[in-house]
Amino acid sequence: SKPSQKTLVVIGGGAAGYFGAIKAASVAGPHLSVLLFEAGPKSLRKVKISGGGRCNVMHDVRKPVREIVDGYPRGHRQLLGPMTSKFGPKETFDWFKKRGVELKIEEDGRMFPVTDSSQSVIDCLTATAKEFGVSVNEGTKVLGISKNPINNFVLEVETRKSDSKFSVDANYILLATGSSREGYKWAKKLGHKIIPPLPSLFTLTIPCKLLADLAGITLKDVELTLMQGMNNTETHLIPNSNKKSKRVNISQRGSILITHSGLSGPAALKLSAFGAREMGDAGYRSMLRLNWVPSVASNGIELESILKKIRQDLSKKEVSTFCPLPSADLPKRLWRNIISASDIGEKERWGACSNEKIKKLANILTSSTVEMTGKGTFKEEFVTCGGVMLDDINMKTMESKIVPNLHFAGEVIDVDG
């Protein structure tokens, strides 16, 4: 850099690192030299595979910011202000549109490039970084960070191609290392608290007879609840703090996909995100409650009276023939598994069902209790909860409250959506 220039080093060549580098270079212009170091051979690798290779850039831009931030299990309160007054969904949409990347909204609210290719986003970010003079250095690994009273920071750097090591002085650092252990280690060494990182956004492993032979079936409206203790509430300590909070049951409602190993789909994935810390603390062995018919009834007592009326109206019909709750839209195979679990015979008629069997059927339909014994992965994507504690960051500027001129972005901080 020129003598009059300051230097920003961005560590991490993912989406957060690239966007941070571009923003800094575009605002500061010739007064700032921006260097981006990516340890791997290629930048933006996660962008390449996200959304099944299509890159789900953002969520429905038409929705209010408050509704969108509520989709962040961690960080929703802290993000509301910056996303409202600084740079939010509308600004993101406009930013990409201005640079030739048109985004479309899909039925579930996710937004993809109209090309259905993540390469459109990669090309946009790399071209814009080049336009503003960002020096992108791939295969360049930061080995350590230390404080220097003259230039603020000294970075020890290694290039993988030539296997050479050198030092870089920096006035500013943007740490955008994703879920890399090195990023957490450097942040901790510089005095920041780290919430232990755990996986978020994963499928649920549930070896359950009720789900046997149903792989591939999708249900549009199911409520999943993560049960937390016999009394539903239980006091526990928040990691790295002395505060106590109440453990409450966590619920998500929406579409699910029954897989060979358990459950996936939007509701299951959202539950894994909002319950990531609780599931991780339990070793991914937890009890879940499923309401297969939330649009019909919220509990067994309520549904029991509905089923008794059906017993009267359909007394000569066989119970296993079809689900008589039209708004529930239960597939025949699932309905038959539920009937079997309720001890109702395959040829048994509604009129012959005892009150005890009706009660059991109502309870299974509204409160099937199953055991989660592990977690899977959601395609090739990997999201973490945990990272640099948000109390240590000024969320208006993303600057550390502990170390001046050190900034954070992306998955290294305790935010996930």
Short mmCIF file of C-alpha atoms in Angstrom, two decimals, residues 37-410:
data_model
loop_
_atom_site.label_atom_id
_atom_site.label_comp_id
_atom_site.label_asym_id
_atom_site.label_seq_id
_atom_site.Cartn_x
_atom_site.Cartn_y
_atom_site.Cartn_z
CA PHE A 37 -6.78 -13.73 2.46
CA GLU A 38 -8.46 -17.09 1.79
CA ALA A 39 -6.68 -20.16 3.17
CA GLY A 40 -8.29 -22.56 0.72
CA PRO A 41 -7.49 -22.88 -2.98
CA LYS A 42 -10.81 -21.28 -3.97
CA SER A 43 -12.95 -18.54 -2.49
CA LEU A 44 -16.75 -18.61 -2.07
CA ARG A 45 -16.93 -22.41 -1.79
CA LYS A 46 -20.01 -22.36 0.43
CA VAL A 47 -21.76 -19.97 -1.94
CA LYS A 48 -21.11 -22.49 -4.72
CA ILE A 49 -22.96 -25.33 -2.97
CA SER A 50 -25.65 -23.40 -1.07
CA GLY A 51 -29.24 -24.01 -2.08
CA GLY A 52 -28.27 -27.16 -3.93
CA GLY A 53 -25.98 -25.17 -6.22
CA ARG A 54 -28.57 -22.46 -6.85
CA CYS A 55 -27.59 -20.20 -3.90
CA ASN A 56 -30.49 -19.07 -1.71
CA VAL A 57 -29.28 -15.47 -1.40
CA MET A 58 -31.88 -14.10 1.02
CA HIS A 59 -35.47 -14.34 2.21
CA ASP A 60 -38.63 -12.76 0.77
CA VAL A 61 -37.82 -9.07 0.35
CA ARG A 62 -41.53 -8.19 0.55
CA LYS A 63 -41.76 -9.22 4.21
CA PRO A 64 -41.24 -6.71 7.05
CA VAL A 65 -37.71 -6.65 8.48
CA ARG A 66 -39.06 -7.60 11.92
CA GLU A 67 -40.59 -10.78 10.50
CA ILE A 68 -37.34 -11.69 8.75
CA VAL A 69 -35.14 -11.18 11.81
CA ASP A 70 -37.50 -13.42 13.79
CA GLY A 71 -36.14 -16.21 11.57
CA TYR A 72 -32.76 -15.89 13.31
CA PRO A 73 -32.63 -18.19 16.37
CA ARG A 74 -29.63 -16.23 17.61
CA GLY A 75 -29.17 -12.54 16.85
CA HIS A 76 -32.72 -11.48 16.03
CA ARG A 77 -32.84 -8.78 18.70
CA GLN A 78 -29.42 -7.35 17.84
CA LEU A 79 -30.01 -7.44 14.05
CA LEU A 80 -33.28 -5.52 14.04
CA GLY A 81 -31.72 -2.06 14.29
CA PRO A 82 -28.92 -2.49 11.71
CA MET A 83 -31.21 -4.28 9.24
CA THR A 84 -33.77 -1.48 9.56
CA SER A 85 -31.51 1.57 9.45
CA LYS A 86 -28.23 0.40 7.89
CA PHE A 87 -28.47 -2.37 5.32
CA GLY A 88 -31.40 -4.76 5.17
CA PRO A 89 -33.28 -7.02 2.76
CA LYS A 90 -34.34 -4.23 0.37
CA GLU A 91 -30.80 -2.86 0.15
CA THR A 92 -29.47 -6.38 -0.48
CA PHE A 93 -32.01 -6.98 -3.25
CA ASP A 94 -31.22 -3.62 -4.88
CA TRP A 95 -27.45 -4.19 -4.56
CA PHE A 96 -27.58 -7.41 -6.54
CA LYS A 97 -30.09 -6.06 -9.07
CA LYS A 98 -27.86 -3.06 -9.78
CA ARG A 99 -25.04 -5.48 -10.59
CA GLY A 100 -27.07 -7.65 -12.95
CA VAL A 101 -28.22 -10.41 -10.60
CA GLU A 102 -32.02 -10.62 -10.70
CA LEU A 103 -33.54 -12.54 -7.79
CA LYS A 104 -36.82 -14.46 -7.73
CA ILE A 105 -39.04 -15.39 -4.80
CA GLU A 106 -40.06 -19.03 -4.41
CA GLU A 107 -43.14 -20.35 -2.65
CA ASP A 108 -41.35 -20.94 0.66
CA GLY A 109 -39.92 -17.40 0.68
CA ARG A 110 -36.36 -18.25 -0.36
CA MET A 111 -34.85 -16.03 -3.05
CA PHE A 112 -32.59 -17.39 -5.80
CA PRO A 113 -30.96 -15.93 -8.90
CA VAL A 114 -33.29 -16.23 -11.89
CA THR A 115 -30.48 -18.24 -13.51
CA ASP A 116 -30.86 -20.91 -10.78
CA SER A 117 -27.07 -20.95 -10.58
CA SER A 118 -24.84 -19.93 -7.69
CA GLN A 119 -22.21 -19.00 -10.27
CA SER A 120 -24.21 -15.82 -10.99
CA VAL A 121 -23.63 -14.69 -7.39
CA ILE A 122 -19.97 -15.74 -7.42
CA ASP A 123 -19.32 -13.88 -10.67
CA CYS A 124 -21.03 -10.78 -9.26
CA LEU A 125 -18.96 -10.77 -6.04
CA THR A 126 -15.64 -11.46 -7.74
CA ALA A 127 -16.22 -8.87 -10.48
CA THR A 128 -17.29 -6.20 -7.96
CA ALA A 129 -14.27 -6.93 -5.74
CA LYS A 130 -12.01 -6.50 -8.75
CA GLU A 131 -13.82 -3.27 -9.75
CA PHE A 132 -13.06 -1.68 -6.37
CA GLY A 133 -9.48 -2.89 -6.22
CA VAL A 134 -9.75 -5.60 -3.59
CA SER A 135 -6.62 -7.77 -3.68
CA VAL A 136 -7.87 -11.37 -3.38
CA ASN A 137 -5.20 -13.85 -2.27
CA GLU A 138 -6.30 -17.48 -2.41
CA GLY A 139 -4.21 -20.25 -0.89
CA THR A 140 -2.95 -17.70 1.63
CA LYS A 141 -3.26 -18.75 5.25
CA VAL A 142 -3.05 -16.46 8.27
CA LEU A 143 -1.00 -18.24 10.95
CA GLY A 144 -1.34 -15.69 13.74
CA ILE A 145 -2.44 -12.20 14.75
CA SER A 146 -0.67 -9.94 17.22
CA LYS A 147 -1.10 -6.35 18.33
CA ASN A 148 1.34 -3.68 17.18
CA PRO A 149 1.23 -0.21 18.79
CA ILE A 150 2.26 1.42 15.48
CA ASN A 151 -0.04 -0.19 12.91
CA ASN A 152 -2.51 -1.91 15.28
CA PHE A 153 -1.98 -5.46 13.96
CA VAL A 154 0.71 -7.75 12.58
CA LEU A 155 -0.35 -10.89 10.76
CA GLU A 156 1.89 -13.89 10.14
CA VAL A 157 0.95 -15.26 6.72
CA GLU A 158 1.87 -18.33 4.68
CA THR A 159 1.31 -18.90 0.96
CA ARG A 160 0.65 -22.51 0.14
CA LYS A 161 1.99 -22.49 -3.43
CA SER A 162 5.48 -21.21 -2.63
CA ASP A 163 5.41 -22.31 1.02
CA SER A 164 6.80 -18.90 1.97
CA LYS A 165 6.01 -17.00 5.17
CA PHE A 166 5.86 -13.25 5.66
CA SER A 167 4.36 -10.55 7.90
CA VAL A 168 1.64 -8.06 7.01
CA ASP A 169 0.94 -4.85 8.95
CA ALA A 170 -2.72 -3.88 9.13
CA ASN A 171 -4.61 -0.91 10.50
CA TYR A 172 -7.88 -2.84 10.45
CA ILE A 173 -8.90 -6.49 10.44
CA LEU A 174 -12.21 -8.02 9.37
CA LEU A 175 -12.45 -11.53 10.80
CA ALA A 176 -14.78 -13.50 8.52
CA THR A 177 -13.46 -17.00 9.12
CA GLY A 178 -16.82 -18.78 9.24
CA SER A 179 -16.83 -21.80 11.53
CA SER A 180 -13.05 -22.24 11.30
CA ARG A 181 -11.40 -23.07 14.64
CA GLU A 182 -8.62 -20.58 13.95
CA GLY A 183 -11.08 -17.68 13.89
CA TYR A 184 -12.49 -18.60 17.29
CA LYS A 185 -8.95 -19.10 18.65
CA TRP A 186 -7.79 -15.64 17.50
CA ALA A 187 -10.93 -13.93 18.78
CA LYS A 188 -10.54 -15.62 22.17
CA LYS A 189 -6.83 -14.74 22.36
CA LEU A 190 -7.75 -11.09 21.74
CA GLY A 191 -10.11 -11.14 24.74
CA HIS A 192 -13.52 -12.11 23.32
CA LYS A 193 -15.91 -14.64 24.81
CA ILE A 194 -16.77 -17.58 22.54
CA ILE A 195 -20.10 -19.40 22.71
CA PRO A 196 -19.11 -23.02 21.95
CA PRO A 197 -20.03 -23.68 18.30
CA LEU A 198 -22.52 -26.44 17.54
CA PRO A 199 -24.25 -27.58 14.34
CA SER A 200 -27.51 -25.88 13.41
CA LEU A 201 -29.86 -26.77 10.54
CA PHE A 202 -29.79 -30.56 10.36
CA THR A 203 -32.17 -33.47 9.79
CA LEU A 204 -33.55 -35.45 12.74
CA THR A 205 -32.73 -39.15 13.18
CA ILE A 206 -35.82 -40.92 14.54
CA PRO A 207 -35.92 -44.75 14.43
CA CYS A 208 -39.64 -45.11 14.93
CA LYS A 209 -42.14 -47.80 13.97
CA LEU A 210 -44.73 -45.11 13.21
CA LEU A 211 -42.50 -43.79 10.40
CA ALA A 212 -41.53 -47.21 9.04
CA ASP A 213 -41.73 -47.61 5.24
CA LEU A 214 -42.90 -44.01 4.76
CA ALA A 215 -39.70 -42.50 3.28
CA GLY A 216 -40.48 -39.89 0.64
CA ILE A 217 -43.84 -38.84 2.06
CA THR A 218 -44.32 -35.08 2.50
CA LEU A 219 -46.90 -33.57 4.85
CA LYS A 220 -47.82 -29.91 4.49
CA ASP A 221 -48.84 -29.11 8.06
CA VAL A 222 -47.31 -30.81 11.10
CA GLU A 223 -46.33 -29.34 14.45
CA LEU A 224 -43.06 -30.57 15.97
CA THR A 225 -42.18 -29.88 19.60
CA LEU A 226 -38.84 -30.43 21.33
CA MET A 227 -39.71 -31.62 24.83
CA GLN A 228 -37.45 -30.28 27.59
CA GLY A 229 -37.93 -31.98 30.91
CA MET A 230 -40.84 -33.70 32.59
CA ASN A 231 -42.37 -30.42 33.77
CA ASN A 232 -41.84 -28.64 30.43
CA THR A 233 -39.74 -25.93 32.14
CA GLU A 234 -36.42 -26.28 33.84
CA THR A 235 -33.81 -23.73 34.96
CA HIS A 236 -30.43 -23.87 33.25
CA LEU A 237 -27.36 -21.67 32.85
CA ILE A 238 -26.74 -19.80 29.61
CA PRO A 239 -23.25 -20.72 28.29
CA ASN A 240 -20.44 -18.35 29.35
CA SER A 241 -22.66 -16.25 31.61
CA ASN A 242 -24.11 -16.29 35.09
CA LYS A 243 -27.64 -15.68 33.82
CA LYS A 244 -30.35 -18.26 34.23
CA SER A 245 -33.14 -18.89 31.77
CA LYS A 246 -36.15 -21.14 31.67
CA ARG A 247 -36.04 -24.20 29.45
CA VAL A 248 -39.28 -24.15 27.57
CA ASN A 249 -40.55 -26.50 24.90
CA ILE A 250 -39.63 -25.35 21.39
CA SER A 251 -42.17 -25.83 18.60
CA GLN A 252 -42.20 -25.38 14.83
CA ARG A 253 -45.10 -25.89 12.48
CA GLY A 254 -45.03 -26.45 8.74
CA SER A 255 -44.10 -28.96 6.05
CA ILE A 256 -42.05 -32.07 6.84
CA LEU A 257 -40.47 -34.81 4.76
CA ILE A 258 -40.26 -38.34 6.14
CA THR A 259 -36.85 -39.83 5.27
CA HIS A 260 -35.29 -43.29 5.62
CA SER A 261 -33.73 -42.18 8.91
CA GLY A 262 -36.32 -39.80 10.34
CA LEU A 263 -37.53 -36.30 9.47
CA SER A 264 -36.42 -33.43 7.26
CA GLY A 265 -38.26 -30.56 5.56
CA PRO A 266 -38.84 -26.94 6.66
CA ALA A 267 -40.46 -27.59 10.07
CA ALA A 268 -37.83 -30.17 11.10
CA LEU A 269 -34.94 -27.98 9.92
CA LYS A 270 -36.33 -24.91 11.72
CA LEU A 271 -36.70 -26.96 14.89
CA SER A 272 -33.06 -28.05 14.57
CA ALA A 273 -32.01 -24.40 14.25
CA PHE A 274 -34.10 -22.97 17.09
CA GLY A 275 -33.32 -25.99 19.29
CA ALA A 276 -29.68 -26.41 18.22
CA ARG A 277 -28.19 -25.55 21.61
CA GLU A 278 -30.68 -27.66 23.57
CA MET A 279 -30.29 -30.67 21.25
CA GLY A 280 -26.51 -30.38 21.36
CA ASP A 281 -26.49 -30.19 25.16
CA ALA A 282 -28.58 -33.38 25.22
CA GLY A 283 -26.16 -35.22 22.91
CA TYR A 284 -28.80 -35.18 20.15
CA ARG A 285 -30.99 -37.56 22.14
CA SER A 286 -34.28 -35.83 22.82
CA MET A 287 -37.98 -36.52 23.00
CA LEU A 288 -40.14 -34.94 20.31
CA ARG A 289 -43.90 -34.55 20.17
CA LEU A 290 -45.69 -34.54 16.81
CA ASN A 291 -49.15 -33.18 16.16
CA TRP A 292 -50.10 -34.61 12.77
CA VAL A 293 -53.35 -32.60 12.64
CA PRO A 294 -52.68 -29.10 14.08
CA SER A 295 -55.29 -27.56 11.77
CA VAL A 296 -57.94 -29.84 13.32
CA ALA A 297 -57.08 -29.93 17.02
CA SER A 298 -54.31 -28.83 19.39
CA ASN A 299 -54.77 -31.67 21.89
CA GLY A 300 -56.21 -35.14 22.36
CA ILE A 301 -59.26 -34.08 24.37
CA GLU A 302 -60.35 -31.68 21.65
CA LEU A 303 -59.85 -34.27 18.90
CA GLU A 304 -61.51 -37.05 20.89
CA SER A 305 -64.89 -35.34 20.71
CA ILE A 306 -64.46 -34.85 16.93
CA LEU A 307 -63.62 -38.53 16.45
CA LYS A 308 -66.63 -39.65 18.49
CA LYS A 309 -68.86 -37.65 16.14
CA ILE A 310 -67.12 -39.32 13.18
CA ARG A 311 -67.71 -42.72 14.81
CA GLN A 312 -71.40 -41.94 14.87
CA ASP A 313 -71.55 -40.65 11.28
CA LEU A 314 -69.32 -43.34 9.70
CA SER A 315 -70.23 -46.27 11.92
CA LYS A 316 -70.25 -48.82 9.06
CA LYS A 317 -67.01 -47.64 7.42
CA GLU A 318 -63.67 -49.34 8.11
CA VAL A 319 -61.38 -47.05 10.08
CA SER A 320 -58.26 -47.90 8.07
CA THR A 321 -59.86 -47.03 4.69
CA PHE A 322 -59.13 -43.30 4.81
CA CYS A 323 -58.52 -40.41 7.21
CA PRO A 324 -61.87 -38.73 7.84
CA LEU A 325 -60.24 -35.41 8.73
CA PRO A 326 -60.07 -33.69 5.31
CA SER A 327 -58.12 -30.63 6.44
CA ALA A 328 -55.41 -32.93 7.86
CA ASP A 329 -54.65 -34.51 4.46
CA LEU A 330 -52.85 -37.53 5.94
CA PRO A 331 -51.46 -40.01 3.38
CA LYS A 332 -53.05 -43.48 3.50
CA ARG A 333 -49.85 -45.26 4.51
CA LEU A 334 -49.28 -42.95 7.48
CA TRP A 335 -52.95 -43.21 8.48
CA ARG A 336 -52.70 -47.01 8.52
CA ASN A 337 -49.57 -46.88 10.71
CA ILE A 338 -51.39 -44.58 13.13
CA ILE A 339 -54.42 -46.88 13.17
CA SER A 340 -52.18 -49.87 13.92
CA ALA A 341 -50.44 -47.98 16.74
CA SER A 342 -53.89 -47.20 18.19
CA ASP A 343 -54.67 -50.95 18.46
CA ILE A 344 -57.48 -50.63 15.90
CA GLY A 345 -57.86 -53.68 13.68
CA GLU A 346 -57.26 -53.42 9.92
CA LYS A 347 -60.90 -54.32 9.16
CA GLU A 348 -62.42 -52.75 12.26
CA ARG A 349 -65.36 -50.39 11.64
CA TRP A 350 -65.81 -47.01 13.27
CA GLY A 351 -68.95 -48.17 15.05
CA ALA A 352 -67.01 -50.96 16.80
CA CYS A 353 -64.27 -48.68 18.17
CA SER A 354 -64.33 -48.40 21.94
CA ASN A 355 -63.93 -45.10 23.74
CA GLU A 356 -60.49 -46.28 24.84
CA LYS A 357 -59.38 -46.80 21.23
CA ILE A 358 -60.83 -43.44 20.15
CA LYS A 359 -58.92 -41.77 22.97
CA LYS A 360 -55.67 -43.50 21.99
CA LEU A 361 -56.15 -42.53 18.33
CA ALA A 362 -56.77 -38.90 19.31
CA ASN A 363 -53.64 -38.83 21.47
CA ILE A 364 -51.42 -40.34 18.77
CA LEU A 365 -52.75 -37.91 16.14
CA THR A 366 -52.08 -34.87 18.34
CA SER A 367 -49.24 -36.02 20.61
CA SER A 368 -47.12 -38.76 19.07
CA THR A 369 -44.03 -38.95 21.27
CA VAL A 370 -40.90 -40.17 19.48
CA GLU A 371 -37.23 -40.31 20.41
CA MET A 372 -34.61 -38.45 18.41
CA THR A 373 -31.40 -40.48 18.61
CA GLY A 374 -29.09 -38.37 16.46
CA LYS A 375 -28.74 -35.82 13.70
CA GLY A 376 -28.01 -35.97 10.00
CA THR A 377 -26.86 -33.27 7.59
CA PHE A 378 -28.96 -31.06 5.36
CA LYS A 379 -27.60 -31.68 1.85
CA GLU A 380 -24.02 -30.33 1.74
CA GLU A 381 -24.74 -27.23 3.77
CA PHE A 382 -23.41 -26.71 7.26
CA VAL A 383 -24.51 -23.98 9.64
CA THR A 384 -23.29 -23.38 13.18
CA CYS A 385 -24.74 -21.69 16.21
CA GLY A 386 -22.22 -20.20 18.59
CA GLY A 387 -19.18 -18.04 17.97
CA VAL A 388 -18.06 -14.62 19.23
CA MET A 389 -20.56 -13.46 21.86
CA LEU A 390 -22.72 -10.61 20.55
CA ASP A 391 -22.23 -8.63 23.76
CA ASP A 392 -18.60 -8.15 22.67
CA ILE A 393 -19.56 -6.57 19.31
CA ASN A 394 -21.02 -3.18 18.39
CA MET A 395 -23.71 -4.42 16.02
CA LYS A 396 -24.07 -0.99 14.38
CA THR A 397 -20.49 -1.12 13.09
CA MET A 398 -19.57 -4.82 13.62
CA GLU A 399 -16.49 -3.56 15.49
CA SER A 400 -15.17 -5.26 18.60
CA LYS A 401 -15.97 -3.49 21.85
CA ILE A 402 -12.73 -4.91 23.25
CA VAL A 403 -10.17 -4.38 20.45
CA PRO A 404 -10.48 -1.17 18.39
CA ASN A 405 -10.32 -1.58 14.57
CA LEU A 406 -11.08 -5.30 14.76
CA HIS A 407 -14.35 -6.18 13.04
CA PHE A 408 -16.35 -9.38 12.63
CA ALA A 409 -18.72 -10.68 9.96
CA GLY A 410 -20.54 -13.87 9.13
#
